[in-house]
mmCIF file of C-alpha atoms and ligand atoms in Angstrom:
data_model
loop_
_atom_site.group_PDB
_atom_site.id
_atom_site.type_symbol
_atom_site.label_atom_id
_atom_site.label_comp_id
_atom_site.label_asym_id
_atom_site.label_seq_id
_atom_site.Cartn_x
_atom_site.Cartn_y
_atom_site.Cartn_z
ATOM 1 C CA MET A 1 -37.132 -11.088 -35.620
ATOM 2 C CA ILE A 2 -37.891 -7.849 -35.634
ATOM 3 C CA ILE A 3 -40.216 -7.171 -32.639
ATOM 4 C CA ILE A 4 -41.410 -3.272 -32.307
ATOM 5 C CA VAL A 5 -42.992 -1.697 -29.188
ATOM 6 C CA LEU A 6 -45.035 1.431 -30.733
ATOM 7 C CA PHE A 7 -46.636 3.734 -27.666
ATOM 8 C CA GLY A 8 -48.328 7.467 -27.272
ATOM 9 C CA LYS A 9 -50.918 7.898 -25.750
ATOM 10 C CA PRO A 10 -54.649 7.748 -26.012
ATOM 11 C CA GLY A 11 -55.640 9.189 -29.047
ATOM 12 C CA ALA A 12 -51.900 9.837 -30.327
ATOM 13 C CA GLY A 13 -52.503 7.515 -33.726
ATOM 14 C CA LYS A 14 -50.900 4.142 -33.075
ATOM 15 C CA GLY A 15 -53.441 2.597 -34.762
ATOM 16 C CA THR A 16 -53.452 4.348 -37.782
ATOM 17 C CA GLN A 17 -49.617 4.138 -38.468
ATOM 18 C CA ALA A 18 -49.751 0.412 -37.016
ATOM 19 C CA GLU A 19 -51.749 -0.560 -39.972
ATOM 20 C CA PHE A 20 -49.668 0.776 -42.696
ATOM 21 C CA LEU A 21 -45.984 -0.234 -40.871
ATOM 22 C CA LYS A 22 -47.171 -3.931 -40.858
ATOM 23 C CA GLU A 23 -47.394 -4.256 -44.512
ATOM 24 C CA LYS A 24 -44.349 -2.085 -44.947
ATOM 25 C CA TYR A 25 -42.257 -4.539 -42.833
ATOM 26 C CA ASN A 26 -44.047 -7.585 -42.816
ATOM 27 C CA LEU A 27 -45.029 -7.976 -39.090
ATOM 28 C CA THR A 28 -48.264 -9.841 -36.985
ATOM 29 C CA HIS A 29 -50.029 -6.247 -35.668
ATOM 30 C CA LEU A 30 -51.252 -6.973 -32.059
ATOM 31 C CA SER A 31 -53.423 -4.754 -30.359
ATOM 32 C CA THR A 32 -54.291 -5.121 -27.027
ATOM 33 C CA GLY A 33 -57.217 -2.602 -26.845
ATOM 34 C CA ASP A 34 -58.748 -4.360 -30.395
ATOM 35 C CA ILE A 35 -58.203 -7.764 -28.851
ATOM 36 C CA PHE A 36 -60.229 -6.925 -25.546
ATOM 37 C CA ARG A 37 -62.930 -5.135 -28.048
ATOM 38 C CA TYR A 38 -63.171 -7.973 -30.019
ATOM 39 C CA ASN A 39 -63.515 -10.120 -26.932
ATOM 40 C CA ILE A 40 -66.302 -7.750 -25.642
ATOM 41 C CA GLN A 41 -68.480 -8.057 -28.912
ATOM 42 C CA ASN A 42 -68.174 -12.035 -28.842
ATOM 43 C CA ASN A 43 -69.087 -11.689 -24.990
ATOM 44 C CA THR A 44 -66.138 -13.592 -23.621
ATOM 45 C CA GLU A 45 -64.842 -15.004 -20.289
ATOM 46 C CA LEU A 46 -62.676 -12.278 -20.982
ATOM 47 C CA GLY A 47 -64.407 -9.421 -22.626
ATOM 48 C CA LYS A 48 -67.071 -9.353 -19.192
ATOM 49 C CA LEU A 49 -63.858 -9.432 -16.941
ATOM 50 C CA ALA A 50 -61.962 -6.562 -19.799
ATOM 51 C CA LYS A 51 -65.102 -4.314 -19.952
ATOM 52 C CA SER A 52 -65.714 -3.022 -16.531
ATOM 53 C CA TYR A 53 -62.160 -2.134 -16.198
ATOM 54 C CA MET A 54 -62.137 -0.304 -20.464
ATOM 55 C CA ASP A 55 -65.553 1.444 -19.819
ATOM 56 C CA LYS A 56 -63.996 3.134 -17.125
ATOM 57 C CA GLY A 57 -60.572 4.623 -18.967
ATOM 58 C CA ASP A 58 -59.066 2.271 -16.449
ATOM 59 C CA LEU A 59 -56.209 -0.476 -17.559
ATOM 60 C CA VAL A 60 -57.112 -3.774 -17.705
ATOM 61 C CA PRO A 61 -55.193 -6.116 -14.708
ATOM 62 C CA ASP A 62 -51.298 -7.066 -15.278
ATOM 63 C CA GLU A 63 -52.249 -11.256 -14.837
ATOM 64 C CA VAL A 64 -54.762 -10.646 -17.268
ATOM 65 C CA THR A 65 -53.576 -8.657 -20.177
ATOM 66 C CA ILE A 66 -50.278 -10.477 -20.121
ATOM 67 C CA LYS A 67 -51.254 -13.729 -20.463
ATOM 68 C CA MET A 68 -53.786 -12.621 -23.036
ATOM 69 C CA LEU A 69 -50.648 -11.675 -25.419
ATOM 70 C CA GLU A 70 -48.509 -14.808 -24.942
ATOM 71 C CA GLY A 71 -51.263 -16.657 -25.937
ATOM 72 C CA GLU A 72 -51.809 -14.456 -28.953
ATOM 73 C CA VAL A 73 -47.759 -14.445 -29.706
ATOM 74 C CA GLY A 74 -48.440 -18.248 -29.056
ATOM 75 C CA LYS A 75 -50.726 -17.967 -32.413
ATOM 76 C CA HIS A 76 -48.616 -16.714 -34.953
ATOM 77 C CA PRO A 77 -45.456 -19.278 -34.753
ATOM 78 C CA TYR A 78 -44.114 -18.463 -38.419
ATOM 79 C CA SER A 79 -43.960 -14.815 -38.209
ATOM 80 C CA ALA A 80 -41.255 -12.450 -39.208
ATOM 81 C CA GLY A 81 -41.971 -9.756 -36.757
ATOM 82 C CA PHE A 82 -44.258 -8.187 -34.164
ATOM 83 C CA LEU A 83 -45.496 -5.568 -33.764
ATOM 84 C CA PHE A 84 -47.091 -4.345 -30.261
ATOM 85 C CA ASP A 85 -49.802 -1.740 -30.244
ATOM 86 C CA GLY A 86 -50.641 -0.758 -26.524
ATOM 87 C CA PHE A 87 -48.421 -3.116 -25.091
ATOM 88 C CA PRO A 88 -46.364 -2.888 -22.720
ATOM 89 C CA ARG A 89 -48.180 -0.133 -20.277
ATOM 90 C CA THR A 90 -46.846 -0.695 -17.041
ATOM 91 C CA ILE A 91 -43.160 -2.024 -16.118
ATOM 92 C CA ALA A 92 -44.531 -5.312 -14.343
ATOM 93 C CA GLN A 93 -45.952 -5.790 -18.103
ATOM 94 C CA ALA A 94 -42.412 -4.340 -19.851
ATOM 95 C CA GLU A 95 -41.085 -6.797 -17.577
ATOM 96 C CA ALA A 96 -43.158 -9.596 -18.468
ATOM 97 C CA LEU A 97 -42.497 -9.225 -21.878
ATOM 98 C CA ASP A 98 -38.799 -9.208 -22.078
ATOM 99 C CA ALA A 99 -38.578 -12.954 -20.047
ATOM 100 C CA PHE A 100 -41.322 -14.180 -22.536
ATOM 101 C CA LEU A 101 -38.857 -13.070 -25.752
ATOM 102 C CA GLU A 102 -35.738 -14.178 -23.777
ATOM 103 C CA SER A 103 -37.908 -17.589 -22.975
ATOM 104 C CA LYS A 104 -38.114 -17.450 -26.798
ATOM 105 C CA ASN A 105 -34.018 -16.832 -27.428
ATOM 106 C CA GLU A 106 -35.845 -13.305 -29.043
ATOM 107 C CA SER A 107 -36.270 -9.564 -28.054
ATOM 108 C CA ILE A 108 -36.954 -6.327 -28.338
ATOM 109 C CA THR A 109 -35.768 -4.363 -31.311
ATOM 110 C CA ALA A 110 -36.565 -1.129 -30.244
ATOM 111 C CA THR A 111 -39.741 0.686 -29.042
ATOM 112 C CA VAL A 112 -41.219 4.275 -30.804
ATOM 113 C CA ALA A 113 -43.371 6.546 -28.962
ATOM 114 C CA LEU A 114 -45.394 8.640 -31.313
ATOM 115 C CA GLU A 115 -46.020 12.315 -28.980
ATOM 116 C CA ALA A 116 -48.760 14.898 -29.166
ATOM 117 C CA ASP A 117 -49.897 17.296 -26.822
ATOM 118 C CA ASP A 118 -52.641 16.647 -24.558
ATOM 119 C CA ASN A 119 -55.083 18.896 -25.499
ATOM 120 C CA ILE A 120 -55.138 17.986 -28.525
ATOM 121 C CA LEU A 121 -55.461 14.505 -27.994
ATOM 122 C CA VAL A 122 -58.462 14.770 -25.523
ATOM 123 C CA ALA A 123 -59.962 16.960 -28.770
ATOM 124 C CA ARG A 124 -59.344 13.827 -31.105
ATOM 125 C CA LEU A 125 -61.267 11.354 -29.071
ATOM 126 C CA LEU A 126 -64.007 13.064 -28.342
ATOM 127 C CA GLU A 127 -64.108 13.898 -32.176
ATOM 128 C CA ARG A 128 -63.424 9.963 -32.471
ATOM 129 C CA GLY A 129 -66.009 8.915 -30.190
ATOM 130 C CA LYS A 130 -69.230 10.508 -31.781
ATOM 131 C CA THR A 131 -68.305 7.624 -34.721
ATOM 132 C CA SER A 132 -66.644 4.633 -32.906
ATOM 133 C CA GLY A 133 -69.033 4.076 -30.612
ATOM 134 C CA ARG A 134 -66.440 3.721 -27.436
ATOM 135 C CA PRO A 135 -67.522 4.303 -24.053
ATOM 136 C CA ASP A 136 -63.911 5.414 -23.278
ATOM 137 C CA ASP A 137 -63.783 8.121 -26.027
ATOM 138 C CA GLN A 138 -67.331 9.773 -25.379
ATOM 139 C CA ASP A 139 -66.648 11.284 -22.017
ATOM 140 C CA GLU A 140 -64.073 13.533 -20.866
ATOM 141 C CA GLU A 141 -63.819 12.536 -17.620
ATOM 142 C CA LYS A 142 -62.852 8.616 -18.750
ATOM 143 C CA ILE A 143 -60.815 10.304 -20.968
ATOM 144 C CA ARG A 144 -58.936 12.624 -18.577
ATOM 145 C CA ASN A 145 -58.434 9.531 -17.082
ATOM 146 C CA ARG A 146 -56.745 7.599 -19.697
ATOM 147 C CA TYR A 147 -54.730 10.630 -19.347
ATOM 148 C CA ASP A 148 -53.728 10.138 -15.321
ATOM 149 C CA GLU A 149 -52.732 6.278 -16.082
ATOM 150 C CA TYR A 150 -50.739 7.217 -18.743
ATOM 151 C CA ASN A 151 -48.253 9.536 -17.409
ATOM 152 C CA GLN A 152 -48.296 7.206 -13.888
ATOM 153 C CA LYS A 153 -47.834 3.782 -15.471
ATOM 154 C CA THR A 154 -47.277 3.878 -18.632
ATOM 155 C CA ALA A 155 -44.630 6.586 -19.258
ATOM 156 C CA PRO A 156 -42.141 5.377 -16.674
ATOM 157 C CA LEU A 157 -41.115 2.889 -19.588
ATOM 158 C CA MET A 158 -40.022 5.553 -21.100
ATOM 159 C CA ASP A 159 -37.246 5.529 -18.887
ATOM 160 C CA TYR A 160 -36.845 1.352 -18.760
ATOM 161 C CA TYR A 161 -36.339 1.535 -22.363
ATOM 162 C CA LYS A 162 -33.822 4.647 -22.659
ATOM 163 C CA ALA A 163 -31.647 2.559 -20.094
ATOM 164 C CA GLN A 164 -31.540 -0.410 -22.565
ATOM 165 C CA GLY A 165 -30.712 2.041 -25.540
ATOM 166 C CA LYS A 166 -34.345 0.934 -27.001
ATOM 167 C CA PHE A 167 -36.091 4.175 -27.313
ATOM 168 C CA HIS A 168 -37.125 6.379 -30.321
ATOM 169 C CA ALA A 169 -40.219 9.649 -29.897
ATOM 170 C CA VAL A 170 -41.811 10.741 -33.083
ATOM 171 C CA ASP A 171 -43.869 13.980 -33.501
ATOM 172 C CA GLY A 172 -47.723 12.303 -33.942
ATOM 173 C CA ILE A 173 -48.630 15.739 -34.955
ATOM 174 C CA GLY A 174 -49.266 16.442 -38.324
ATOM 175 C CA SER A 175 -50.656 14.601 -41.502
ATOM 176 C CA ILE A 176 -51.272 11.077 -40.979
ATOM 177 C CA ALA A 177 -48.384 10.761 -44.485
ATOM 178 C CA GLU A 178 -46.693 13.535 -42.324
ATOM 179 C CA VAL A 179 -46.509 11.118 -39.271
ATOM 180 C CA THR A 180 -45.719 7.560 -41.867
ATOM 181 C CA GLU A 181 -43.073 9.478 -43.051
ATOM 182 C CA ARG A 182 -41.082 10.328 -39.725
ATOM 183 C CA LEU A 183 -41.881 6.349 -38.885
ATOM 184 C CA THR A 184 -40.245 5.027 -41.768
ATOM 185 C CA SER A 185 -36.922 7.170 -41.398
ATOM 186 C CA VAL A 186 -36.978 5.521 -37.716
ATOM 187 C CA PHE A 187 -37.793 2.425 -38.462
ATOM 188 C CA ASP A 188 -35.735 1.657 -41.923
ATOM 189 C CA LYS A 189 -32.259 2.714 -39.462
ATOM 190 C CA PHE A 190 -33.631 -1.068 -37.432
HETATM 191 P P1 LIG B 1 -56.146 4.212 -26.322
HETATM 192 O O1 LIG B 1 -54.469 4.138 -26.635
HETATM 193 O O2 LIG B 1 -56.327 5.181 -27.298
HETATM 194 O O3 LIG B 1 -56.614 4.562 -24.836
HETATM 195 P P2 LIG B 1 -56.783 0.630 -26.857
HETATM 196 O O4 LIG B 1 -57.806 0.264 -27.730
HETATM 197 O O5 LIG B 1 -55.092 0.674 -26.945
HETATM 198 O O6 LIG B 1 -56.920 2.662 -26.530
HETATM 199 O O7 LIG B 1 -56.790 0.095 -25.363
HETATM 200 C C1 LIG B 1 -58.111 1.041 -24.964
HETATM 201 C C2 LIG B 1 -58.092 0.407 -23.527
HETATM 202 O O8 LIG B 1 -57.432 -1.064 -23.491
HETATM 203 C C3 LIG B 1 -57.223 0.987 -22.499
HETATM 204 O O9 LIG B 1 -58.004 2.132 -21.726
HETATM 205 C C4 LIG B 1 -57.464 -0.262 -21.286
HETATM 206 O O10 LIG B 1 -58.394 -0.610 -20.718
HETATM 207 C C5 LIG B 1 -57.376 -1.432 -22.200
HETATM 208 N N1 LIG B 1 -56.383 -2.115 -22.173
HETATM 209 C C6 LIG B 1 -55.205 -1.634 -23.403
HETATM 210 N N2 LIG B 1 -53.569 -2.130 -23.465
HETATM 211 C C7 LIG B 1 -54.017 -2.504 -21.817
HETATM 212 C C8 LIG B 1 -52.696 -2.812 -21.544
HETATM 213 N N3 LIG B 1 -51.596 -3.354 -22.357
HETATM 214 N N4 LIG B 1 -52.900 -2.950 -20.161
HETATM 215 C C9 LIG B 1 -54.379 -2.986 -19.276
HETATM 216 N N5 LIG B 1 -55.259 -2.568 -19.953
HETATM 217 C C10 LIG B 1 -54.712 -2.314 -21.483
#
């Protein structure tokens, strides 16, 4: 089974590229941000819990996120592979994911980071906030908080996956098609 982790800072274009990659490589796309937002819209218990963290640009607690992700994977027993987008975002989540996959005799194939400069990304998010309706996109302070969360909690994952020989980086600046092209040339080697 192909299992890819796509990561990158908020606004790096994970969601946009995932739409293309899931089709091309026949992967089930699981975006934790999208799943949380779906739960918020439907006012579920999980949604109510996640909302207070997300609105501030904080990460949702690990136990909640890990349990949710495992449940989502369980909904796709016949999947040929997975594309995780926005998960894992902490070392604890990465360790939990490795243990979970191992219990199913599976493991991560590779991780790919979309890299981009913070100032370009903040500008992209503020632009997206005008139409996305996402409270966490509309205020520069919340956006900066998401970058602090990323730098403190998510950036260490690069070394975690480098140590496993599973880390790849792709330049996320350029047109959507250019970035897709770069990702495809990395994916085609897996
Ligand atoms: P972005 O990467 O643009 O910030 P996402 O849609 O991936 O957007 O995530 C939005 C918010 O959802 C995050 O700021 C966080 O509050 C929550 N979230 C998403 N994935 C996780 C995760 N793996 N762990 C904890 N919180 C998460």
